[in-house]
Coordinates of N, CA and C in Angstrom, one line a residue:
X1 N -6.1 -21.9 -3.5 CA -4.7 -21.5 -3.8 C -4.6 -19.9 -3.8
X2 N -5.6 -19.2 -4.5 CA -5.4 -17.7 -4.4 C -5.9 -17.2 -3.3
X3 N -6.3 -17.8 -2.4 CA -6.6 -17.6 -1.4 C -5.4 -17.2 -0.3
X4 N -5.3 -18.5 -0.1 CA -3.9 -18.6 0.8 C -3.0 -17.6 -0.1
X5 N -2.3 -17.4 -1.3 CA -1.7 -16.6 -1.5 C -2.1 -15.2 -1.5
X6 N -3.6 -14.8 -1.0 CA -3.7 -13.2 -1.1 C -3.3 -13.5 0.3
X7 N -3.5 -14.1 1.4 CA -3.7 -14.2 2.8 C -2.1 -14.0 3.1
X8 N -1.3 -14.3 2.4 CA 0.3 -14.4 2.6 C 0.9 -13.0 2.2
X9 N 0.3 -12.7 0.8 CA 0.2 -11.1 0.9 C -0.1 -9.7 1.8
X10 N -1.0 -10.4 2.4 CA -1.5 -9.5 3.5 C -0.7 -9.3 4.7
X11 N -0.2 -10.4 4.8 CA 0.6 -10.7 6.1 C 1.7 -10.0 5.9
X12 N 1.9 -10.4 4.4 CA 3.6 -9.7 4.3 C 3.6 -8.5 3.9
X13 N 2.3 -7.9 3.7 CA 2.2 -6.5 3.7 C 2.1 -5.6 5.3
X14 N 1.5 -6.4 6.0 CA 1.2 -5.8 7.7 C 3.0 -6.1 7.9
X15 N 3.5 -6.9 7.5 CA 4.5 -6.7 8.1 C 5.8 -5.9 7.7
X16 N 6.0 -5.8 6.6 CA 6.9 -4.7 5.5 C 6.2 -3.5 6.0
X17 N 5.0 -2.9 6.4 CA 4.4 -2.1 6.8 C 4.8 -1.4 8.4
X18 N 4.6 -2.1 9.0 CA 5.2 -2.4 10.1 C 6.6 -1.7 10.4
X19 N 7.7 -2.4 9.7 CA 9.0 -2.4 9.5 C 9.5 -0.2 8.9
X20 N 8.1 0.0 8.2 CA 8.2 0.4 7.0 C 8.4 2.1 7.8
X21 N 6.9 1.7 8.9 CA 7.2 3.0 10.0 C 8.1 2.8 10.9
X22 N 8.6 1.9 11.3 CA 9.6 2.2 12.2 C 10.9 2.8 11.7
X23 N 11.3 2.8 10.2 CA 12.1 3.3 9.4 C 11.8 4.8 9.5
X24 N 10.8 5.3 9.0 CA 10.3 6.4 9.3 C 10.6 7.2 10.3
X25 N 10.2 6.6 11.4 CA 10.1 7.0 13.2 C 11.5 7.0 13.2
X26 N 12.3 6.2 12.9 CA 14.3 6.2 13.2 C 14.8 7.2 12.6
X27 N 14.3 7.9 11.0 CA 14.4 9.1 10.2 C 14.2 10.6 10.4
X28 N 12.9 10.3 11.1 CA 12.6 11.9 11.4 C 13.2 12.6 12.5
X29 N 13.1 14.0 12.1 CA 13.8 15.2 13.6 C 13.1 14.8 14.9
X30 N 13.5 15.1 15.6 CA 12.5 15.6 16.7 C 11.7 16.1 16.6
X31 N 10.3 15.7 17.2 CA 9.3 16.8 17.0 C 9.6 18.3 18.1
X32 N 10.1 17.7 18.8 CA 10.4 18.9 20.0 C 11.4 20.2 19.1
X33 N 12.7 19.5 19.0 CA 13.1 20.6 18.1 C 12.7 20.8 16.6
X34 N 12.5 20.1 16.0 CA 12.1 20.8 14.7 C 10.6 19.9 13.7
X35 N 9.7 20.5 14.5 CA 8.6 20.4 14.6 C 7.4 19.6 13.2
X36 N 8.1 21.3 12.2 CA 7.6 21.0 10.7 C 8.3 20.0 10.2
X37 N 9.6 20.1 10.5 CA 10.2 19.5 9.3 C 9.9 17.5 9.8
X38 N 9.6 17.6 11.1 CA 9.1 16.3 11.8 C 7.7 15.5 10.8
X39 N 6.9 16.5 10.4 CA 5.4 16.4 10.3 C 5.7 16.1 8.4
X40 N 6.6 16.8 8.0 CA 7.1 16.8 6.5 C 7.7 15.6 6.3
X41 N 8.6 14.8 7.1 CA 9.6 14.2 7.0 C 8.6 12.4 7.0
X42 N 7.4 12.8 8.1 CA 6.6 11.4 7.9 C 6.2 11.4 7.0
X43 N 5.5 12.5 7.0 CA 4.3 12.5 5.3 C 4.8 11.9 4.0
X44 N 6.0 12.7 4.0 CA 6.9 12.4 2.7 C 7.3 10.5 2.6
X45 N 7.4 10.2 3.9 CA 7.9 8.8 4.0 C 6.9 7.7 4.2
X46 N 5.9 8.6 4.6 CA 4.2 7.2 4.1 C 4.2 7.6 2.6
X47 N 4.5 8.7 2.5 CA 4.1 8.6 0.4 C 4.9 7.8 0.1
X48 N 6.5 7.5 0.2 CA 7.5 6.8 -0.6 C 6.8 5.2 -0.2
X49 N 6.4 5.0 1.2 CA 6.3 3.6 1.6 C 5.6 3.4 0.7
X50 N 3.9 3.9 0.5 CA 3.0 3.1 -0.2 C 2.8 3.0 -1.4
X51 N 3.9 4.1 -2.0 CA 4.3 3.6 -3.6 C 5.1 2.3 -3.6
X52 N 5.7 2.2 -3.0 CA 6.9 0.6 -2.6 C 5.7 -0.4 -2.5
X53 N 4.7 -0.1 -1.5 CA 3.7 -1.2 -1.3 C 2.7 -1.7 -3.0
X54 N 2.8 -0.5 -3.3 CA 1.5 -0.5 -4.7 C 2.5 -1.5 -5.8
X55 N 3.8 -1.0 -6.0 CA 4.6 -1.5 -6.7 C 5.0 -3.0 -6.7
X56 N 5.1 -3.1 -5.1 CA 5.6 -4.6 -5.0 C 4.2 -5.4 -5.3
X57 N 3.1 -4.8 -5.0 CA 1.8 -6.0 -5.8 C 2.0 -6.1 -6.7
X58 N 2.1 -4.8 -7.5 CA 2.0 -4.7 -9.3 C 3.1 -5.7 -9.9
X59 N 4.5 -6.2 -9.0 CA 5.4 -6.9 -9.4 C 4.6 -8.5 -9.3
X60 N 3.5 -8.6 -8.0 CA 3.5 -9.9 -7.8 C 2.0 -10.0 -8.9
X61 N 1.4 -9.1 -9.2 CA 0.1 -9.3 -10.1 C 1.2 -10.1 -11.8
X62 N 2.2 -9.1 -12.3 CA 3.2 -9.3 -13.3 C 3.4 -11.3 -13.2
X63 N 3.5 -11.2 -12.0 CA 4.0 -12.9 -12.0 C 3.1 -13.8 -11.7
X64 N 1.8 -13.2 -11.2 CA 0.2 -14.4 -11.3 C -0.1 -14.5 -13.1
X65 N 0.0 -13.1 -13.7 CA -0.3 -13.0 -14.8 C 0.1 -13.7 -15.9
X66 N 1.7 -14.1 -15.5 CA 2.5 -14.6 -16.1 C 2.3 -16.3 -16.2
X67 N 2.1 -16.6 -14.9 CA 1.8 -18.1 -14.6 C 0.3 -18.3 -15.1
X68 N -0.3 -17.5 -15.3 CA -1.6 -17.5 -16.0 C -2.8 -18.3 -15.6
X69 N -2.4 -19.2 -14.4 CA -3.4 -20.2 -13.5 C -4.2 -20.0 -13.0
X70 N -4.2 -18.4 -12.2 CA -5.1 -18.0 -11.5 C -6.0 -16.5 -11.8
X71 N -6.3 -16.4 -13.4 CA -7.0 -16.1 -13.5 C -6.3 -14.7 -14.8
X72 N -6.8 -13.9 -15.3 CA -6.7 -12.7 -16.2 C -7.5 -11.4 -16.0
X73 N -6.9 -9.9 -15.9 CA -7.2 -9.1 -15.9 C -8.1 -8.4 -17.5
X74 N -9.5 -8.2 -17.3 CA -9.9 -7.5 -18.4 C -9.7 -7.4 -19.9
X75 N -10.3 -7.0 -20.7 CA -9.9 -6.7 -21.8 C -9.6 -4.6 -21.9
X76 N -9.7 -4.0 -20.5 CA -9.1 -2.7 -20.3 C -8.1 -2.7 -20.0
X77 N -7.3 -3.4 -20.1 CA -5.4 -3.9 -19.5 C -4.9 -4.3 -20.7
X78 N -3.7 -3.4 -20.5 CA -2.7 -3.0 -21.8 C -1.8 -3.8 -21.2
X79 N -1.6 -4.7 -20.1 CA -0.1 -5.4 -20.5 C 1.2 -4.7 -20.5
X80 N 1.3 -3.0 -19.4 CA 2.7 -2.9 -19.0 C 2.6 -2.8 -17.9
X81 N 3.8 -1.9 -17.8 CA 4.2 -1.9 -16.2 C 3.1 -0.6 -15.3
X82 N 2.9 0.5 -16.3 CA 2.6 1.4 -15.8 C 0.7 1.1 -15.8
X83 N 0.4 0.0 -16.5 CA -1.2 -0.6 -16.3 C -1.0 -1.6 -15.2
X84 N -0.1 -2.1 -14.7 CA -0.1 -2.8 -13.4 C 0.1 -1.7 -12.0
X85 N 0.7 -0.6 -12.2 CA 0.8 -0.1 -10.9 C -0.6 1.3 -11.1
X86 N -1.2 1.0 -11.9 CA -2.4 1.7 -12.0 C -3.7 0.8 -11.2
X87 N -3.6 -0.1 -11.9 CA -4.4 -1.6 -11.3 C -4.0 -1.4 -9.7
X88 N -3.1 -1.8 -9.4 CA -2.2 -1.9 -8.1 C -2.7 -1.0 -7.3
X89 N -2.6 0.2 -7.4 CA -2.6 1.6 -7.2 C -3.9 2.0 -6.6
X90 N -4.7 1.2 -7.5 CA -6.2 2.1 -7.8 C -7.2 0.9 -6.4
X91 N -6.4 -0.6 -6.7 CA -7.2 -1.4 -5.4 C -6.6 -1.4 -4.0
X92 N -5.6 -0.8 -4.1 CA -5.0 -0.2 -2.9 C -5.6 0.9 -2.3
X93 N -5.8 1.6 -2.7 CA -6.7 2.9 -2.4 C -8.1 3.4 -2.4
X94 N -8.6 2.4 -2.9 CA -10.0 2.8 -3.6 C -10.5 1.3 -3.5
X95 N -10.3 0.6 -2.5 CA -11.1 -1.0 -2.1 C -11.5 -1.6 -3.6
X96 N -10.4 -1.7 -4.7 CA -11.0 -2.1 -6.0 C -12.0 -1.3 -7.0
X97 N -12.3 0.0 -6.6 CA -13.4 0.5 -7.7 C -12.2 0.9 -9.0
X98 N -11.7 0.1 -10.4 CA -10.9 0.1 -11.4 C -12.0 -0.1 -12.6
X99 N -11.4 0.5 -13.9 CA -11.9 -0.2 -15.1 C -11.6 -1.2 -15.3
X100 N -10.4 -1.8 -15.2 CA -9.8 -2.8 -15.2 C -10.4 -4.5 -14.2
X101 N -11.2 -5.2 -15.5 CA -11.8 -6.4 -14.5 C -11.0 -7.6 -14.0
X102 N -11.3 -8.0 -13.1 CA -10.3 -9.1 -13.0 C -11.2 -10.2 -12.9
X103 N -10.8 -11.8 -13.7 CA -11.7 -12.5 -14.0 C -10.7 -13.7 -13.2
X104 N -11.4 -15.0 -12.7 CA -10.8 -15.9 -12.1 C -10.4 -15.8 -10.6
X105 N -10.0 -17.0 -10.0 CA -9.4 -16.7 -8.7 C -8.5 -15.6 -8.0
X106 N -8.2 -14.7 -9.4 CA -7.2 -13.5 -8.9 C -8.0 -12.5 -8.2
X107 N -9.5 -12.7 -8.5 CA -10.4 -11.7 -7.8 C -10.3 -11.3 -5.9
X108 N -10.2 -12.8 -5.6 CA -9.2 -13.1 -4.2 C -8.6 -12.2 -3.9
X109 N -7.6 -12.5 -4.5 CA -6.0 -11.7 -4.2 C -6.1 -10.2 -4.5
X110 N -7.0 -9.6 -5.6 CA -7.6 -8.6 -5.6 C -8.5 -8.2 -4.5
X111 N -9.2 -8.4 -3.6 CA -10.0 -8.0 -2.6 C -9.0 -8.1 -1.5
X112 N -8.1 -8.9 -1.1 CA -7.3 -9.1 0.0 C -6.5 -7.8 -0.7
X113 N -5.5 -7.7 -1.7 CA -4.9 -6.8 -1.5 C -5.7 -5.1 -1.1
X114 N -7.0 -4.8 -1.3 CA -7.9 -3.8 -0.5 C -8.0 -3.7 0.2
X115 N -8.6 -4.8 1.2 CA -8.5 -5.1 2.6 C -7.1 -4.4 2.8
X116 N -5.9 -5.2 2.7 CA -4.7 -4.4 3.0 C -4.4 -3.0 3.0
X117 N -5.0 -2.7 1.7 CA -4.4 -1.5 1.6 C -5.7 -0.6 2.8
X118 N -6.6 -0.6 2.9 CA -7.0 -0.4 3.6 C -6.6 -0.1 5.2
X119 N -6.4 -1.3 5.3 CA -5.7 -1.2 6.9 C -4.3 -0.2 6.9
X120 N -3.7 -0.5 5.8 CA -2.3 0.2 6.2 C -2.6 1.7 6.0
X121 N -3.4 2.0 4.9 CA -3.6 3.8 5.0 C -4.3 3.7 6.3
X122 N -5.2 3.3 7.0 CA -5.6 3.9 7.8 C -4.7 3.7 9.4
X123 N -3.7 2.8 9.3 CA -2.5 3.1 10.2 C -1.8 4.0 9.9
X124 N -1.4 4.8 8.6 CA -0.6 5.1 8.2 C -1.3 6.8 8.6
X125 N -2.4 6.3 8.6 CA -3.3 8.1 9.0 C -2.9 8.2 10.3
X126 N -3.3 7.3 11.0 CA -2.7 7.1 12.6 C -1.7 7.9 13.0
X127 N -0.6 7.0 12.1 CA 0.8 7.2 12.3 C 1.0 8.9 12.3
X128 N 0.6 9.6 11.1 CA 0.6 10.7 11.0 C 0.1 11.8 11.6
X129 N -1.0 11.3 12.2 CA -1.9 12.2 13.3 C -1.2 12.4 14.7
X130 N -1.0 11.3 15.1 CA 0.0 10.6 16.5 C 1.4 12.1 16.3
X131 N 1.8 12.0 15.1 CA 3.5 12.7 14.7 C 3.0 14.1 14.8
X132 N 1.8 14.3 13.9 CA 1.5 15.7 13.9 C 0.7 16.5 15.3
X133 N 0.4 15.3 16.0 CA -0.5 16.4 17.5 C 1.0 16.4 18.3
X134 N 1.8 15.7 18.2 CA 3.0 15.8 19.2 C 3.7 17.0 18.4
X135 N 4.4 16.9 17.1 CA 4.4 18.6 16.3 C 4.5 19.6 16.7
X136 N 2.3 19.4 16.8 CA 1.7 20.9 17.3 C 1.3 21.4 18.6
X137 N 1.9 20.6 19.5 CA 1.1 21.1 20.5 C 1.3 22.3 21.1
X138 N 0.7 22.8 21.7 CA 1.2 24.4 21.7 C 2.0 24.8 23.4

């Protein structure tokens, strides 16, 4: 079960991801005419995406937690909102190295959401490298 549901997460992360730059790409200047503000305008908008992405886990960790079936977070977890998008936050970016243990089937869902976060920063490096050699080229 936590399986298939990190696996659904992932998916619906590549895809809100997805969606997330093309938002982006529809937003920014031209790089031709205005170059910096081109290279500012992604950056700024992979930072807003991947707080949206960190957050919407830390909503769906709030509702494994709640259902209580698939497992419990540590005895280093305070139980708010701002300890869930830390948790969230920290295995999105850092492949899971947290204080915060996670015991039960959620460990799953915890490793898939790494994997994820994984892939999308390093599209999202992509994304930004791609924006900024067209920027700068001289």
């Amino acid at each position: 079960m936590a399986l298939l549901l990190g696996l659904i997460l992932l998916g619906l992360l590549g895809i809100g991801h997805h969606y997330g730059l093309l938002g982006i790409r529809a937003l920014k200047p031209s790089s031709d005419n205005r170059p910096q503000l081109a290279v500012i305008v992604v950056f700024l908008g992979l930072v807003c995406l991947h707080i949206i992405e960190i957050v919407m886990f830390a909503a769906v960790y709030r509702a494994i937690l709640a259902w209580g079936t698939l497992g419990t977070l540590g005895a280093d977890f305070g139980n708010s909102w701002l300890d869930l998008i830390y948790f969230s936050g920290i295995n999105f970016v850092t492949l899971g190295y947290t204080q915060i243990e996670t015991e039960g089937p959620l460990k799953l869902i915890n490793m898939l959401q790494s994997l994820g976060g994984f892939m999308v920063l390093t599209w999202s490096a992509t994304f930004l490298y791609a924006n900024c050699e067209k920027a700068w080229k001289e």
